[in-house]
Structures are given as C-alpha cells and as structure tokens.
Short mmCIF file of C-alpha atoms and ligand atoms in Angstrom, two decimals:
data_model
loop_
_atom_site.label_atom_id
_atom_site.label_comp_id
_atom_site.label_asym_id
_atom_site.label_seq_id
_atom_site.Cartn_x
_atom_site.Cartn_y
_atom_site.Cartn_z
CA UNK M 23 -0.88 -11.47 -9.24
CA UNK M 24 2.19 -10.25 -7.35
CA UNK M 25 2.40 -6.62 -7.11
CA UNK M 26 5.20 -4.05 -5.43
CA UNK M 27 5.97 -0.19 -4.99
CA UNK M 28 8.73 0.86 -6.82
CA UNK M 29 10.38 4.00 -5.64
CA UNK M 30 11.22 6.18 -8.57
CA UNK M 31 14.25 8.72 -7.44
CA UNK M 32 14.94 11.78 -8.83
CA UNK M 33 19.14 11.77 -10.03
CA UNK M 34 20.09 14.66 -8.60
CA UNK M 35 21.31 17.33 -11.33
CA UNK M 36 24.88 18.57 -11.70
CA UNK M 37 23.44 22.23 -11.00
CA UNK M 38 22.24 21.23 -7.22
CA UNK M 39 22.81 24.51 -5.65
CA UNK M 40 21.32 26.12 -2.35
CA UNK M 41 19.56 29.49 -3.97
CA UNK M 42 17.20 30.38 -0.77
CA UNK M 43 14.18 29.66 -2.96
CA UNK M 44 11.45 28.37 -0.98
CA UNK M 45 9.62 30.23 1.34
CA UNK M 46 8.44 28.34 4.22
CA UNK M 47 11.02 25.60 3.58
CA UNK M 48 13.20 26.70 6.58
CA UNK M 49 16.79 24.38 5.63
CA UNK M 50 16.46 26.02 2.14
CA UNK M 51 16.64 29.60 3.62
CA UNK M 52 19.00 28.45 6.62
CA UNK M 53 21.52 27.65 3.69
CA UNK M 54 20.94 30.17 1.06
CA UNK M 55 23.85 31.16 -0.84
CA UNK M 56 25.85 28.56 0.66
CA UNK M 57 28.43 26.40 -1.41
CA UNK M 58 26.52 23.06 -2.51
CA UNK M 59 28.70 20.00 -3.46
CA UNK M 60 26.82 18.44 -6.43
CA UNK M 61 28.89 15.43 -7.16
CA UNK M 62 28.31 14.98 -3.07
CA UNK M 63 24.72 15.60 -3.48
CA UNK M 64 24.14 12.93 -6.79
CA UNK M 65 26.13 10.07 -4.92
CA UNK M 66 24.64 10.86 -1.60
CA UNK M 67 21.58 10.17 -4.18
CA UNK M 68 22.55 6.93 -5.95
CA UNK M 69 23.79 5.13 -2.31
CA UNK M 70 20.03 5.71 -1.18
CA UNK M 71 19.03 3.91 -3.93
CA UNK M 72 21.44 1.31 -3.46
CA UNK M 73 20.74 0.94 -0.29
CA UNK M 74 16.85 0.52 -0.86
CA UNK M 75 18.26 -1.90 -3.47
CA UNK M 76 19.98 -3.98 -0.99
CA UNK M 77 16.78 -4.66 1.10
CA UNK M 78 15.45 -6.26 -1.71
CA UNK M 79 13.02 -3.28 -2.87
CA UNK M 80 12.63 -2.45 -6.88
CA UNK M 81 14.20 1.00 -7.38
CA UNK M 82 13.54 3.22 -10.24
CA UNK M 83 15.28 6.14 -11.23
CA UNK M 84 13.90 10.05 -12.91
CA UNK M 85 16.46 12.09 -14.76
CA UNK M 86 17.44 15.75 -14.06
CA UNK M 87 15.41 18.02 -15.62
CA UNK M 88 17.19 20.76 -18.35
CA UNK M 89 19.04 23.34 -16.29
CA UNK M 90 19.84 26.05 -16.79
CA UNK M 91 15.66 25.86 -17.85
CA UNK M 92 16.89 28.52 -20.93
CA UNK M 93 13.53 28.39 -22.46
CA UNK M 94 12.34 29.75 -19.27
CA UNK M 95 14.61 33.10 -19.18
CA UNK M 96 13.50 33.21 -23.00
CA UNK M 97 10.24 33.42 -22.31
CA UNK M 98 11.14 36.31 -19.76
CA UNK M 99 12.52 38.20 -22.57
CA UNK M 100 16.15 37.84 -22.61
CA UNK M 101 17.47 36.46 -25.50
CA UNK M 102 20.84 36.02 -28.17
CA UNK M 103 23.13 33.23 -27.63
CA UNK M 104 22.85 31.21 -24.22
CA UNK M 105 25.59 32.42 -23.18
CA UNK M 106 24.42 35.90 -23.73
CA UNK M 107 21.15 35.06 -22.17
CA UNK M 108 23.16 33.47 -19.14
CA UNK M 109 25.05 37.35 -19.01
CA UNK M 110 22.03 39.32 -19.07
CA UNK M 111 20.01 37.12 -16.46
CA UNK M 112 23.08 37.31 -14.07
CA UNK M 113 23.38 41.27 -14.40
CA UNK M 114 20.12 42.26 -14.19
CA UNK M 115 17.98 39.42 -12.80
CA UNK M 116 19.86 36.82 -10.70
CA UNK M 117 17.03 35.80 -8.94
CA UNK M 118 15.44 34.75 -12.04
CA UNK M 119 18.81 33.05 -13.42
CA UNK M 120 18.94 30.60 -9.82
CA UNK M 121 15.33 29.39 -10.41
CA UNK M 122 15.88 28.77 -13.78
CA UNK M 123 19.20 26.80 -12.30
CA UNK M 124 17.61 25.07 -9.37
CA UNK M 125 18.32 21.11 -9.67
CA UNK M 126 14.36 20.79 -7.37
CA UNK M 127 13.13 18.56 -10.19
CA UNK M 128 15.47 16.11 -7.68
CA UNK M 129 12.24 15.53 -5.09
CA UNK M 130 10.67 13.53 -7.28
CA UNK M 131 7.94 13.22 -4.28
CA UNK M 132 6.47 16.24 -5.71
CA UNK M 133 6.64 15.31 -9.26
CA UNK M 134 3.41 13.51 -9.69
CA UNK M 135 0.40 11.92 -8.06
CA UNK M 136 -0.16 8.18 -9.13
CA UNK M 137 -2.70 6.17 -8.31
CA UNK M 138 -2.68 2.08 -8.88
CA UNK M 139 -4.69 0.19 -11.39
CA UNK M 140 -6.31 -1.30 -7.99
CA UNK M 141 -8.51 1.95 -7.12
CA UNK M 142 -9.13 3.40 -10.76
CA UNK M 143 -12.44 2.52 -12.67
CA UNK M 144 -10.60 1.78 -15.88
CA UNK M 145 -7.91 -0.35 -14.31
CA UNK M 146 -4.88 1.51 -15.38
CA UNK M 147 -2.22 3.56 -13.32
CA UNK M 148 -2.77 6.88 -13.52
CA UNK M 149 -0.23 10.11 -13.31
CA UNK M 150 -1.14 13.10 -12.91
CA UNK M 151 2.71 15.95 -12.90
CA UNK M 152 2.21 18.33 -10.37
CA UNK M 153 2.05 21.50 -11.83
CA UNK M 154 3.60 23.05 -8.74
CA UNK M 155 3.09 26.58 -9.27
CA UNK M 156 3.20 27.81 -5.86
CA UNK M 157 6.98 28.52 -6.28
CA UNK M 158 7.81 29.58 -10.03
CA UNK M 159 11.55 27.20 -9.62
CA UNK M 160 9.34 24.82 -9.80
CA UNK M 161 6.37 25.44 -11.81
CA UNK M 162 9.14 24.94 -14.72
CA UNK M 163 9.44 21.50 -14.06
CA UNK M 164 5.81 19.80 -14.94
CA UNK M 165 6.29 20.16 -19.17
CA UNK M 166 9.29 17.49 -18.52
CA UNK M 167 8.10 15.50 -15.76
CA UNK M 168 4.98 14.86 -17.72
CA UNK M 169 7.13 14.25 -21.49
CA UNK M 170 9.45 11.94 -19.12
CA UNK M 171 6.50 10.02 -17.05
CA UNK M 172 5.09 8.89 -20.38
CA UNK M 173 8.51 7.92 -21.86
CA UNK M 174 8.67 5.56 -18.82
CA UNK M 175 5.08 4.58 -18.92
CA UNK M 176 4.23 4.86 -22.41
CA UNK M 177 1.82 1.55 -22.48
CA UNK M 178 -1.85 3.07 -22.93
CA UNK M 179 -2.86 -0.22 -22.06
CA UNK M 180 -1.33 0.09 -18.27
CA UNK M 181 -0.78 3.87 -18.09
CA UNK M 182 -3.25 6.47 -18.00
CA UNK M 183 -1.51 10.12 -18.26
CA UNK M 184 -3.45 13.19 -17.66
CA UNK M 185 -2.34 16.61 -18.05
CA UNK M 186 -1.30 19.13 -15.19
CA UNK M 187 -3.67 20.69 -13.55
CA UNK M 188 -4.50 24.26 -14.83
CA UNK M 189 -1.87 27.03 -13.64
CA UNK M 190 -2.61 29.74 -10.90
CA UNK M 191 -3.28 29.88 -7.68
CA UNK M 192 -6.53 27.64 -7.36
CA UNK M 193 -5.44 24.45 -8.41
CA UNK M 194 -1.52 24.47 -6.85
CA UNK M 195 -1.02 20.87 -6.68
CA UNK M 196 2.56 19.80 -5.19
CA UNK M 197 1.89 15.72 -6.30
CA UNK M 198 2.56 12.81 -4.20
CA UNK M 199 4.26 14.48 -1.07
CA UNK M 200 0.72 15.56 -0.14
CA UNK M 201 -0.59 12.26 -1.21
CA UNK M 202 -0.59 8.86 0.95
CA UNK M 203 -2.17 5.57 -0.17
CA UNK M 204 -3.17 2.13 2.29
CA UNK M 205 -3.97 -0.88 1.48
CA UNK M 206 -3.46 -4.36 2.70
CA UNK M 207 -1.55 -5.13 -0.48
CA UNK M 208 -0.21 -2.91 -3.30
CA UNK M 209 -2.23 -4.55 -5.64
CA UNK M 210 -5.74 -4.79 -4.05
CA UNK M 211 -7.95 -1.81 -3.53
CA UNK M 212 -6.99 0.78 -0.85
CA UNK M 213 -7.68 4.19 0.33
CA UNK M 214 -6.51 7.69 -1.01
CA UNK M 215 -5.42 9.95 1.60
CA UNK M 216 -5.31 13.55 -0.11
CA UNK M 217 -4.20 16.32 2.32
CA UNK M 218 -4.36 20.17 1.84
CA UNK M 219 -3.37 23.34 2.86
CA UNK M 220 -6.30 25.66 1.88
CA UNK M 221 -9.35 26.37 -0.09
CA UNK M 222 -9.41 27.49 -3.11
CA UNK M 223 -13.11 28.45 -3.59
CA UNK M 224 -14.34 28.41 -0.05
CA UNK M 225 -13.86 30.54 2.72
CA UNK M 226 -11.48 29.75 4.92
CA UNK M 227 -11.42 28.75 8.80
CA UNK M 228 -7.89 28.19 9.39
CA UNK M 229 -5.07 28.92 7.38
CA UNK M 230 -1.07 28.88 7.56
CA UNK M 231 -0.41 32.51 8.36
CA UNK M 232 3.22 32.77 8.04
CA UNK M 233 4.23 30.68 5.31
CA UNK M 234 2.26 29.71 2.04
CA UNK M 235 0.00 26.56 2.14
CA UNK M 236 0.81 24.98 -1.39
CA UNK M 237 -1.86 22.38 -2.26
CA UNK M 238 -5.64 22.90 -2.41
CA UNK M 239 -8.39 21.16 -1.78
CA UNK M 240 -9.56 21.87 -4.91
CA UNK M 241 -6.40 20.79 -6.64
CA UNK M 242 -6.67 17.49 -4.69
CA UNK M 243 -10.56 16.41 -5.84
CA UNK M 244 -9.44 17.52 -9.62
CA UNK M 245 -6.47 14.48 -9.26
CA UNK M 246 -9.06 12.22 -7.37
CA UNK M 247 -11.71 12.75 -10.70
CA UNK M 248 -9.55 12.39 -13.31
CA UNK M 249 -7.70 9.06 -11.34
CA UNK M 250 -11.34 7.61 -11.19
CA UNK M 251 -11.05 6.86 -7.71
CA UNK M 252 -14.25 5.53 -6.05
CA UNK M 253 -15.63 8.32 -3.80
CA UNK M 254 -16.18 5.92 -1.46
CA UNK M 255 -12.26 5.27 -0.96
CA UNK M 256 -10.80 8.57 -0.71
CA UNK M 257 -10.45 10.97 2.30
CA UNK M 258 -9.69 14.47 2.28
CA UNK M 259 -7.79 15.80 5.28
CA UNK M 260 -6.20 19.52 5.96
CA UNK M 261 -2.91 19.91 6.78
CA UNK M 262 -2.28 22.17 9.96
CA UNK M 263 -1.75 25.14 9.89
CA UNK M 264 0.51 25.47 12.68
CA UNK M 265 2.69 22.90 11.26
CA UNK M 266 2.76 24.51 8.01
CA UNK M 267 4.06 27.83 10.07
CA UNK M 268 6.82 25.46 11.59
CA UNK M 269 8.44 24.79 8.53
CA UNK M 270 6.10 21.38 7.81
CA UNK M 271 5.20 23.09 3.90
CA UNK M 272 4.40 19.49 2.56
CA UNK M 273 2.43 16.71 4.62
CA UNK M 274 5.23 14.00 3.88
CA UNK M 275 7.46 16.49 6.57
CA UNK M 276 4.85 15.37 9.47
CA UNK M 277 3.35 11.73 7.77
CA UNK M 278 4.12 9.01 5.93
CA UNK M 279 2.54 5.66 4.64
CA UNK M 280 2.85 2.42 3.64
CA UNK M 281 0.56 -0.49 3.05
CA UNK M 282 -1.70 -0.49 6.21
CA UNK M 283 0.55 1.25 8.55
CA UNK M 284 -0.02 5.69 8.49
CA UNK M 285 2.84 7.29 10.94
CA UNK M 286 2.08 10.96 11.38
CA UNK M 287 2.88 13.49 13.74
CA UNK M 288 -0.07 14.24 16.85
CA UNK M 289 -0.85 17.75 14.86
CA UNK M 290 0.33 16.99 11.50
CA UNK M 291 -4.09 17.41 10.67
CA UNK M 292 -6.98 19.43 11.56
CA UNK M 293 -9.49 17.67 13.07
CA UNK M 294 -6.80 14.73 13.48
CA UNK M 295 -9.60 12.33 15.75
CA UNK M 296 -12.45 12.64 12.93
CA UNK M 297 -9.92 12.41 10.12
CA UNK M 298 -8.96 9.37 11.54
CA UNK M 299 -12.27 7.82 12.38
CA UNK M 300 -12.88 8.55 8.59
CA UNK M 301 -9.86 6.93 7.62
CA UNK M 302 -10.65 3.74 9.75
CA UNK M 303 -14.20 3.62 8.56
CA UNK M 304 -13.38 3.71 4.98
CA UNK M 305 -10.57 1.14 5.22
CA UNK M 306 -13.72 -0.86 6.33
CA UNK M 307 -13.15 -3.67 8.18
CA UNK M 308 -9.31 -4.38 7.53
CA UNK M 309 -7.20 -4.03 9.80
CA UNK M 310 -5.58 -0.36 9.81
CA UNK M 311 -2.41 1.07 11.94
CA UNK M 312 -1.82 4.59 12.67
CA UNK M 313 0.70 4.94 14.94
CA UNK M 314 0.50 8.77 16.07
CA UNK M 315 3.76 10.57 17.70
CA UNK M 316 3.11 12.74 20.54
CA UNK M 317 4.13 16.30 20.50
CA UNK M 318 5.51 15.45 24.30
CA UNK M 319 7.69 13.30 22.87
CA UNK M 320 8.88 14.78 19.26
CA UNK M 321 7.81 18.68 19.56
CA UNK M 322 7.01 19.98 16.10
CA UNK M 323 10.21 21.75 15.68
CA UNK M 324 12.62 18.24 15.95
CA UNK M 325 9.99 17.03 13.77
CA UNK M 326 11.08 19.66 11.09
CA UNK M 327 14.74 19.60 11.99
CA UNK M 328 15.12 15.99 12.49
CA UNK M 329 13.09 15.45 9.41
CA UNK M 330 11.69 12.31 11.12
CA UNK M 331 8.62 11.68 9.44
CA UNK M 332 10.30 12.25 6.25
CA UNK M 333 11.09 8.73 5.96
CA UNK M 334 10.34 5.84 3.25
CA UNK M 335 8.88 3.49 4.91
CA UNK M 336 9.04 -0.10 3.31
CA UNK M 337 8.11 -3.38 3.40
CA UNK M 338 11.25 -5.63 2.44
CA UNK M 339 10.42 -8.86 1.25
CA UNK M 340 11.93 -11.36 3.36
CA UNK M 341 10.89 -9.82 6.99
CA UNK M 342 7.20 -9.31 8.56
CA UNK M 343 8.01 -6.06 9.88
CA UNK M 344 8.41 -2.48 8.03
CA UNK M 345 11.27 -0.63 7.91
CA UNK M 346 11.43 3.22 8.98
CA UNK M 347 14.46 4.21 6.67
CA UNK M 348 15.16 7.51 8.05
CA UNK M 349 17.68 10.29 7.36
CA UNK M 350 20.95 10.70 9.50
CA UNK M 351 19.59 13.96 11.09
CA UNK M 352 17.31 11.78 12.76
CA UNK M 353 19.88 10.07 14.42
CA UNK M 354 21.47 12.87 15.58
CA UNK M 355 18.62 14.33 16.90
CA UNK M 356 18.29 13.43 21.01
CA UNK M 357 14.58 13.31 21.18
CA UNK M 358 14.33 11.91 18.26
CA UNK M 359 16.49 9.37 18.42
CA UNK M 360 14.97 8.29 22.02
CA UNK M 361 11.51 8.30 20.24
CA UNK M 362 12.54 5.92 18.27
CA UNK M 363 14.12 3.42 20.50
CA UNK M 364 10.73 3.52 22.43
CA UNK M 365 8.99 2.89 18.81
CA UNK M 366 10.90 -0.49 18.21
CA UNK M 367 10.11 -1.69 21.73
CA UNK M 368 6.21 -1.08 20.84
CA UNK M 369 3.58 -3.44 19.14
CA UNK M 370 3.36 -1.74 15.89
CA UNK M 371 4.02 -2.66 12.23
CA UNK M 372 7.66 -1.22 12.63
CA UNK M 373 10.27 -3.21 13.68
CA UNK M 374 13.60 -2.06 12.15
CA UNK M 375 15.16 1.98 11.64
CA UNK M 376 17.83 2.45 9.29
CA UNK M 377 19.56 5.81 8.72
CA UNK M 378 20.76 7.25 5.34
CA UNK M 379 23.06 9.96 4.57
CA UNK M 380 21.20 12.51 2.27
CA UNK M 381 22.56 15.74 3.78
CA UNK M 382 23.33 18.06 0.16
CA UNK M 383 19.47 17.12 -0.56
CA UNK M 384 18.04 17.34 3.58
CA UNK M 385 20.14 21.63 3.42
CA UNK M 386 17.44 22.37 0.74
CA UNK M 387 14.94 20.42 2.94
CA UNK M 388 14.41 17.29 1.17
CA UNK M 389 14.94 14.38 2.78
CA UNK M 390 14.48 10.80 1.42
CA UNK M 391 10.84 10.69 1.26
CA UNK M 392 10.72 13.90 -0.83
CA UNK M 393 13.65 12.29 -3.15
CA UNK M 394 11.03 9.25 -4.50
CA UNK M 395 7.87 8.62 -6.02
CA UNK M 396 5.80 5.95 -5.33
CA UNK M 397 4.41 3.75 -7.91
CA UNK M 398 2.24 0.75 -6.99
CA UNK M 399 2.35 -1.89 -9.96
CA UNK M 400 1.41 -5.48 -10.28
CA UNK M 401 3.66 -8.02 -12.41
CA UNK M 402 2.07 -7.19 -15.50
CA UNK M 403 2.34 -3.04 -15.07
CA UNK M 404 6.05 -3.62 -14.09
CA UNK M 405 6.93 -5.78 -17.45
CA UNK M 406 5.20 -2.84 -19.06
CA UNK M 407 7.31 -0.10 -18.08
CA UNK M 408 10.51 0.80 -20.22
CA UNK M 409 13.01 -0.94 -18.25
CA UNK M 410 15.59 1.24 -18.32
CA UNK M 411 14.30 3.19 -15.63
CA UNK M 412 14.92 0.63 -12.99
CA UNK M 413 17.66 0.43 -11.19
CA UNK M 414 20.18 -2.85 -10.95
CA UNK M 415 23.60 -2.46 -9.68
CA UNK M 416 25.16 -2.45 -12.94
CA UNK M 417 22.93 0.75 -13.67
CA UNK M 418 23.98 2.37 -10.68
CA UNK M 419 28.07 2.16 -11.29
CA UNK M 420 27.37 3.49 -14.93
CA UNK M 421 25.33 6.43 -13.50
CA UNK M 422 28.31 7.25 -10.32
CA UNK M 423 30.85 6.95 -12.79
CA UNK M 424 28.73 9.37 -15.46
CA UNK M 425 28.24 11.93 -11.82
CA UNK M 426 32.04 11.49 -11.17
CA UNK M 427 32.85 12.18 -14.81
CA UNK M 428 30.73 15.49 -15.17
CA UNK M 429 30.02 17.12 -11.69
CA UNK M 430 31.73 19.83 -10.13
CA UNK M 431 33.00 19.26 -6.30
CA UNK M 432 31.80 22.63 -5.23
CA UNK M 433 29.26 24.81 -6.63
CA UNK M 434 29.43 28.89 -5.28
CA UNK M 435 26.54 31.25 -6.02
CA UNK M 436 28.34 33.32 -8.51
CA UNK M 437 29.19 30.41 -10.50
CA UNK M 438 25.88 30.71 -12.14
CA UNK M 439 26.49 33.25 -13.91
CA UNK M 440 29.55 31.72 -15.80
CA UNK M 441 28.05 30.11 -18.98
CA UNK M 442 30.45 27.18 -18.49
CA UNK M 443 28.23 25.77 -16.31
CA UNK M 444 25.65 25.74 -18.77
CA UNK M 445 28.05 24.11 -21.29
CA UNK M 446 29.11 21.01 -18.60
CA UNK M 447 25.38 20.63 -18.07
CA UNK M 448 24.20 20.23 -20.94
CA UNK M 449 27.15 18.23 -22.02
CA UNK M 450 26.04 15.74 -19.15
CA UNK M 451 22.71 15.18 -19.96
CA UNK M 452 23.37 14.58 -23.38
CA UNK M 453 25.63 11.71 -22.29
CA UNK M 454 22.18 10.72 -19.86
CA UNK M 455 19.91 10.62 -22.76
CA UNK M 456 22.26 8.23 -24.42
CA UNK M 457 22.80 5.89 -21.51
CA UNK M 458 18.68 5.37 -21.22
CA UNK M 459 18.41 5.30 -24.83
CA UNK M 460 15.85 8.44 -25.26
CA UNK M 461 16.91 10.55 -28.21
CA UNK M 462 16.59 14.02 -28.28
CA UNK M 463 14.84 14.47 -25.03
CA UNK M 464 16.22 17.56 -23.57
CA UNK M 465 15.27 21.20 -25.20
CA UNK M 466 18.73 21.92 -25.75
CA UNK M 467 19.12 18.67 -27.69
CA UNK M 468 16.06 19.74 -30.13
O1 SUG R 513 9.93 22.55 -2.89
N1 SUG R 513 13.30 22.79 -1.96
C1 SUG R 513 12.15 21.96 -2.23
C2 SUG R 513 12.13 20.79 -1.30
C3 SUG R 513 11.07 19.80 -1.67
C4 SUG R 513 10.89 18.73 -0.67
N2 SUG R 513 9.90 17.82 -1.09
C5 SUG R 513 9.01 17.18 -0.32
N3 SUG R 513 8.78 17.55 0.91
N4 SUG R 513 8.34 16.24 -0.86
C6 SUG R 513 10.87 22.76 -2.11
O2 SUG R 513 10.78 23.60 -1.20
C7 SUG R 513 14.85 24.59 -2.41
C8 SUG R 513 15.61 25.13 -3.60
C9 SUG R 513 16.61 26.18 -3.24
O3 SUG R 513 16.37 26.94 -2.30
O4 SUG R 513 17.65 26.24 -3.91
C10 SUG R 513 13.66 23.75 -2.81
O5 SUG R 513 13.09 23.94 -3.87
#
C-alpha cells in the first residue's frame, strides 16, 4: 500500500504577537515587546504550505487555538464580562493577559507526538498532545490540540488518541519537535528516536544549566508505552546540554529526519558516537544515513541563529534525492550558507536546498520545522481522515483571503489590553469553524 507524510501546519492566529515568553528561546526574548505583523506572519504561513504543495507533498493544515485563552484568566480569578476580564488582566497582571494571548499553538511541531500504524502493536496511528507545561503559554494549548486532533482523526479504526501526559514537572513532554522517526518507507516499520533534556526520577549527570531542559526522559518512555512501540525499535538519546544553553531548547533546532536520512548537528547529543551506533544497530541491517555537521564548519551559535537544522526535510515524489527546505536566515547566514554548498557537492541523500520566508514565526524562534507536524499514513489512514484538513490550492486562497479579511497589519504590546482585539478574534475564528465545517468548536462559541 502506498503511504506518505503529511505535514500538518499550524495557521498562524490573528493574535501572533512577540510577548518575550520563552525562556531559553533566545529570538523570542531578542524581540520581546516588539510590533508583530500578524496578517504578515499567517501568509508568510500559508506560502510555506503552498510551497510544500508545489513539490508535490500532501499538506495539512491545524487551526489557531482560542485567544485570548479567557477560560484561562477565569480560572486565575478574574472574572465579569470579557471585556472586563481583558481590563483587569491588563492592569494588574499583563504578563498573565500575553500568555493567555500568545498565537504558540502556531508550532504545531510541538503539538503532538504521532507514531504510524507501521511501529504500533495494534496497527493504528497514535497521538499523543503534548501537554507542554514547561512554559504555562503553552500548557493552555493541549485541551484543544487534543479536541482538534480527534476531530481530524476521529476514525477509531485508524486513530488511536491518548490523553496528555499528566501535568507538572516530571512528565513535561514538548511532542514531536523532540521526536524523529526513520524508516526506509513511511509505511513499513522504522525506528523511534525520542530525545530528552533531563531526568525526571533519576539523578542527574549533566544538565542544561542556564536555560530549562523541557522534555524528560520519563515523559518520552510514557509516549513510547502508550504508542505500543516495540522496545526493540526505539532509542532514547539526551539532548546536550550545552546546546540547550545556546539557545537549542528543542532537538528539531540542532536535528532533523526523514525516511532513512538523520541530519544533526556534531553536539546536538550526549554520547553522540554510542547514540549512533544504537541507532544503526537497531535500524538493523538497512541502510541508514546520518550525515553529522561539524562544529568547525557551523559553530553552535549559526546553528541557532541560522536556524539551519530547523528544516523540513522531504522527499518529493518525482526526484531520488531529498530536499533540505530551509528558512531564509539560512541563506543569509555566511557559514551557513557555504556549509551548504559543500553539502550538495557530497554523496548524501540531499541533493536540492530551498529557502522559505517564515521570518514573523523564525522572531519568536520557530522556524519551518517547528510550524508542522508529521503524520505518516498509508492510503487507507489518509481516506480516513476528515478531509478538510488538507490543503489544495483552492483551500489555501479561501484561508489568505479569510487572513486578509480579519488580521490586523501591525500588532503593538499595548494593544492587548484593548478588548477589540478580543472581539476581531473571536469574530475570525468563528468564520474558521464555518469554513472546515466544525460547529461550535471554540469555547467562546459554546
Ligand atoms: O515554545 N516560542 C515557541 C517556539 C516553538 C518552536 N518550536 C519548535 N522548536 N518545535 C516556544 O518557545 C514565543 C512566544 C512569545 O515569546 O511571544 C514562543 O512560545
């Protein structure tokens, strides 16, 4: 049976705003308080996916995510109208009013971890939302990710759903962008590569020092249980800790994956040469490609800058070779750019770079990896899924004109706290849920 990877990206919300919200995540506190462009950011959004599109590839889409997140700031304590709970959150806790506005449901990378019918015992694909709750902007997002993952895959005979892992610090699970799968095809067996940034439960030997390490390794073998992946086929790797302290706070910054081809950076892991030999031993005797960029050549900081690594990289149907597609800071970026060259001239799987321009989404540090999620299907799976959610061209003109109809050119801090913003939001989604046909989806709606 034929089988693909459909990239699911996140629509980027009309509230995209740069509120200095993730520690450790150096472009989102290099920008804080700046002026985002939203309507910018949401077509930078849908020409990525029209691009991907264009070289043949399936292309989902996930919708924004409620914001202003009022239930949030009611659960806080404030309450009255919104518009009196928007006053009181921006007099006496702004900080709480910009998480509970932060568009980050966009990085859809950190939505979820799926794994394909191929490795799971009972067949099915299995999701698992992150619950994210290393950074509370985010832990607000896995209660809609999880109602909007099974609206999409609601077939119990394909899709397997599972709950988010339990809140707190011990199981802080930041989904697919610490996740990478390989396998000779999407639809045949491969190997789970789980990375992490700490222990949980155990002591540890090395740890980020400066900046938090978000996923466990305990978060990491929860997913791998409940996905009913075969021990046998799944590696668990740490994340360095150096690179976390440069700015690398998920593992897509320094790797990424696709079919039997792993690019990572020389220290994206501890213990990179075992982790490695592991890797190759459990892919068995198929034919594996890790093509490893030397800190000589891209030093860790371009890597975070440059945002090289944070690249989708695909497999287009009518060429042999994979395609890096890569963000336009990488471009601009000298030693990057030179690595690069060098890369096409070598024998590896990769054979073609193109650039995309991503840059509202890249100043709050996510690039175009962190702007998709993954999801291996075969022909059957893919009938399954509520069509809707994929992309086709006519799709994508109805969604730019909906952005061009509802967002705001420029977005300032302080306009947060004007409850207009609420009222355009919410009048915009409500438009959403009737283009994809979903109801009453959104609190507000209920
Ligand atoms: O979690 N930025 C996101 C970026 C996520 C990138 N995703 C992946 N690497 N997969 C984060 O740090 C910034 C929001 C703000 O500051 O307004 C933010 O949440």
């Amino acid at each position: 049976m034929l089988s693909y990877e459909v990239n699911f990206d996140g629509l980027i919300g009309p509230t995209h705003n740069y509120g200095g919200l993730s520690n450790g995540n150096i472009a989102s506190k290099r920008n804080a308080l700046t002026v985002s462009h939203p309507k910018q950011a949401a077509l930078q959004g849908l020409k990525k996916m029209y691009f991907l599109r264009s070289l043949g590839l399936k292309q989902g889409v996930l919708l924004p995510q409620q914001r202003p997140h009022l239930p949030s700031l009611r659960a806080l304590g404030f309450s009255g109208s919104d518009k009196s709970i928007i006053e009181q959150a921006s007099n006496t806790a702004p900080e709480l009013l910009a998480c509970c506005y932060s568009a980050s449901c966009m990085w859809t990378a950190n939505s979820a971890t799926v794994s394909p019918s191929a490795d799971s015992a009972d067949g099915k694909v299995h999701f698992t939302a992150a619950n994210l709750s290393n950074m509370f902007h985010r832990s607000i997002e896995h209660g809609s990710t999880a109602q909007l993952l099974r609206a999409i895959f609601a077939d119990p005979a394909h899709f397997s759903h599972h709950n988010p892992l339990p809140s707190g610090s011990h199981f802080s699970d930041e989904g697919a962008a610490n996740h990478n799968r390989l396998s000779q095809e999407y639809g045949k067996p491969g190997v789970q590569l789980f990375v992490y940034g700490r222990y949980a439960f155990r002591p540890n030997t090395r740890m980020a020092s400066k900046f938090p390490s978000r996923q466990t390794y305990e978060a990491s073998l929860a997913i791998s249980r409940l996905h009913q992946l075969d021990a046998n086929a799944v590696v668990f790797a740490q994340q360095n800790p150096n690179i976390i302290d440069a700015g690398a706070f998920h593992n897509d910054v320094v790797s990424v994956s696709n079919l039997n081809t792993l690019f990572m950076h020389e220290e994206a892991f501890v213990e990179s040469t075992t982790m490695q030999a592991q890797l190759k031993a459990t892919f068995g005797s198929q034919e594996l490609h890790i093509i490893e960029v030397p800190t000589a050549q891209v030093s860790l900081e371009n890597a975070v800058t440059s945002y090289l690594f944070n690249s989708q990289l695909v497999k287009r149907p009518d060429q042999d070779g994979m395609t890096l597609v890569l963000p336009e800071e990488s471009r601009e970026n000298e030693r990057v750019f030179a690595y690069l060259q060098s890369l096409l001239s070598q024998d590896t799987p990769i054979k073609d770079i193109q650039f995309v321009d991503v840059r509202q989404s890249m100043q709050n540090g996510g690039g175009p990896a962190c702007l998709r999620l993954r999801v291996a299907l075969n022909e059957s799976e893919l009938q399954a899924l509520n069509s809707r959610f994929l992309i086709d061209d006519e799709r994508l003109r109805t969604l730019s004109n909906w952005v061009e109809k509802h967002y705001r050119d420029e977005l300032h801090p302080n306009d947060l706290a004007d409850p207009s913003l609420a009222n355009e939001s919410f009048t915009a989604l409500d438009e959403l849920t009737q283009i994809f046909d979903l109801g009453s989806f959104y609190e507000f709606q209920k």
